[in-house]
Amino acid sequence: TLYIIAGEEKLQRVREGELKELMAKAAESGDAMDAQKANDLAAQCDRFEKKLHDLKLTRQVSMQMAPQIRLLQNNDSLLVERIQSTISNTLPLWKNQMV
């Protein structure tokens, strides 16, 4: 969550600060290189925004899977307890029957 918030803040700062400055400079100078720099930064911002969106989706999926994981962990614990019970109780009885 902290990474998402930090990313959103940084994206907002870049779009409102550096990107606006580059676009104004490109419009003012009419230089193709300045326009390309502004376009490159805008594309970087778009890619970063998509990465933030993917991070939000990943967080949501993990939150939705948490109950399923907990259920599997509980089932595994029950299975371990049953196996330990079998080893502790059934095997000694079986040994006594064999002797």
Tab-separated table of C-alpha atoms in Angstrom:
chain	number	residue	atom	x	y	z
A	1	THR	CA	0.000	0.000	0.000
A	2	LEU	CA	2.834	2.379	0.813
A	3	TYR	CA	4.482	1.721	-2.544
A	4	ILE	CA	1.228	2.466	-4.342
A	5	ILE	CA	0.725	5.735	-2.468
A	6	ALA	CA	4.340	6.773	-3.042
A	7	GLY	CA	4.074	5.910	-6.730
A	8	GLU	CA	0.869	7.890	-7.144
A	9	GLU	CA	2.407	10.908	-5.416
A	10	LYS	CA	5.534	10.747	-7.564
A	11	LEU	CA	3.472	10.379	-10.737
A	12	GLN	CA	1.380	13.402	-9.795
A	13	ARG	CA	4.492	15.467	-9.019
A	14	VAL	CA	6.124	14.572	-12.335
A	15	ARG	CA	2.973	15.258	-14.357
A	16	GLU	CA	2.278	18.573	-12.631
A	17	GLY	CA	5.893	19.696	-12.506
A	18	GLU	CA	8.473	18.344	-14.896
A	19	LEU	CA	6.072	17.284	-17.664
A	20	LYS	CA	4.267	20.637	-17.732
A	21	GLU	CA	7.618	22.428	-17.856
A	22	LEU	CA	8.825	20.281	-20.754
A	23	MET	CA	5.568	20.753	-22.668
A	24	ALA	CA	5.679	24.516	-22.143
A	25	LYS	CA	9.309	24.608	-23.253
A	26	ALA	CA	8.494	22.537	-26.357
A	27	ALA	CA	5.559	24.790	-27.248
A	28	GLU	CA	7.623	27.897	-26.652
A	29	SER	CA	10.736	26.869	-28.559
A	30	GLY	CA	9.126	24.789	-31.301
A	31	ASP	CA	12.185	22.533	-31.180
A	32	ALA	CA	11.544	18.915	-32.188
A	33	MET	CA	13.994	17.661	-29.556
A	34	ASP	CA	12.088	19.419	-26.768
A	35	ALA	CA	8.816	18.000	-28.075
A	36	GLN	CA	10.351	14.521	-28.158
A	37	LYS	CA	11.564	14.862	-24.565
A	38	ALA	CA	8.061	15.874	-23.475
A	39	ASN	CA	6.514	12.959	-25.387
A	40	ASP	CA	9.037	10.520	-23.899
A	41	LEU	CA	8.267	11.689	-20.375
A	42	ALA	CA	4.519	11.485	-21.024
A	43	ALA	CA	4.957	7.910	-22.289
A	44	GLN	CA	7.029	7.052	-19.207
A	45	CYS	CA	4.280	8.447	-16.997
A	46	ASP	CA	1.680	6.349	-18.821
A	47	ARG	CA	3.777	3.189	-18.434
A	48	PHE	CA	4.331	3.925	-14.750
A	49	GLU	CA	0.605	4.486	-14.268
A	50	LYS	CA	-0.058	1.061	-15.814
A	51	LYS	CA	2.490	-0.503	-13.455
A	52	LEU	CA	0.711	1.120	-10.513
A	53	HIS	CA	-2.576	-0.282	-11.775
A	54	ASP	CA	-1.025	-3.763	-12.016
A	55	LEU	CA	0.290	-3.407	-8.476
A	56	LYS	CA	-3.195	-2.495	-7.238
A	57	LEU	CA	-4.654	-5.533	-9.014
A	58	THR	CA	-2.014	-7.809	-7.511
A	59	ARG	CA	-2.783	-6.456	-4.054
A	60	GLN	CA	-6.503	-7.057	-4.574
A	61	VAL	CA	-5.970	-10.623	-5.809
A	62	SER	CA	-3.766	-11.444	-2.836
A	63	MET	CA	-6.366	-10.037	-0.438
A	64	GLN	CA	-9.046	-12.189	-2.060
A	65	MET	CA	-6.866	-15.301	-1.895
A	66	ALA	CA	-5.947	-14.887	1.778
A	67	PRO	CA	-9.001	-16.808	3.105
A	68	GLN	CA	-8.333	-19.671	0.683
A	69	ILE	CA	-4.719	-19.880	1.780
A	70	ARG	CA	-5.762	-19.848	5.441
A	71	LEU	CA	-8.232	-22.690	4.775
A	72	LEU	CA	-5.511	-24.768	3.114
A	73	GLN	CA	-3.159	-24.117	6.020
A	74	ASN	CA	-5.801	-25.262	8.508
A	75	ASN	CA	-6.510	-28.403	6.471
A	76	ASP	CA	-2.810	-29.195	6.331
A	77	SER	CA	-2.523	-28.760	10.101
A	78	LEU	CA	-5.412	-31.178	10.637
A	79	LEU	CA	-3.782	-33.709	8.339
A	80	VAL	CA	-0.489	-33.446	10.230
A	81	GLU	CA	-2.302	-33.970	13.535
A	82	ARG	CA	-4.047	-37.071	12.177
A	83	ILE	CA	-0.788	-38.528	10.907
A	84	GLN	CA	0.894	-37.870	14.254
A	85	SER	CA	-2.022	-39.504	16.043
A	86	THR	CA	-1.748	-42.537	13.789
A	87	ILE	CA	1.969	-42.828	14.421
A	88	SER	CA	1.560	-42.395	18.180
A	89	ASN	CA	-1.417	-44.713	18.680
A	90	THR	CA	-1.921	-47.119	15.822
A	91	LEU	CA	1.640	-48.195	15.116
A	92	PRO	CA	2.425	-49.280	18.703
A	93	LEU	CA	-0.808	-51.315	18.740
A	94	TRP	CA	0.089	-52.914	15.437
A	95	LYS	CA	3.588	-53.703	16.740
A	96	ASN	CA	2.129	-55.406	19.803
A	97	GLN	CA	-0.125	-57.518	17.607
A	98	MET	CA	2.817	-58.655	15.511
A	99	VAL	CA	4.896	-59.743	18.511
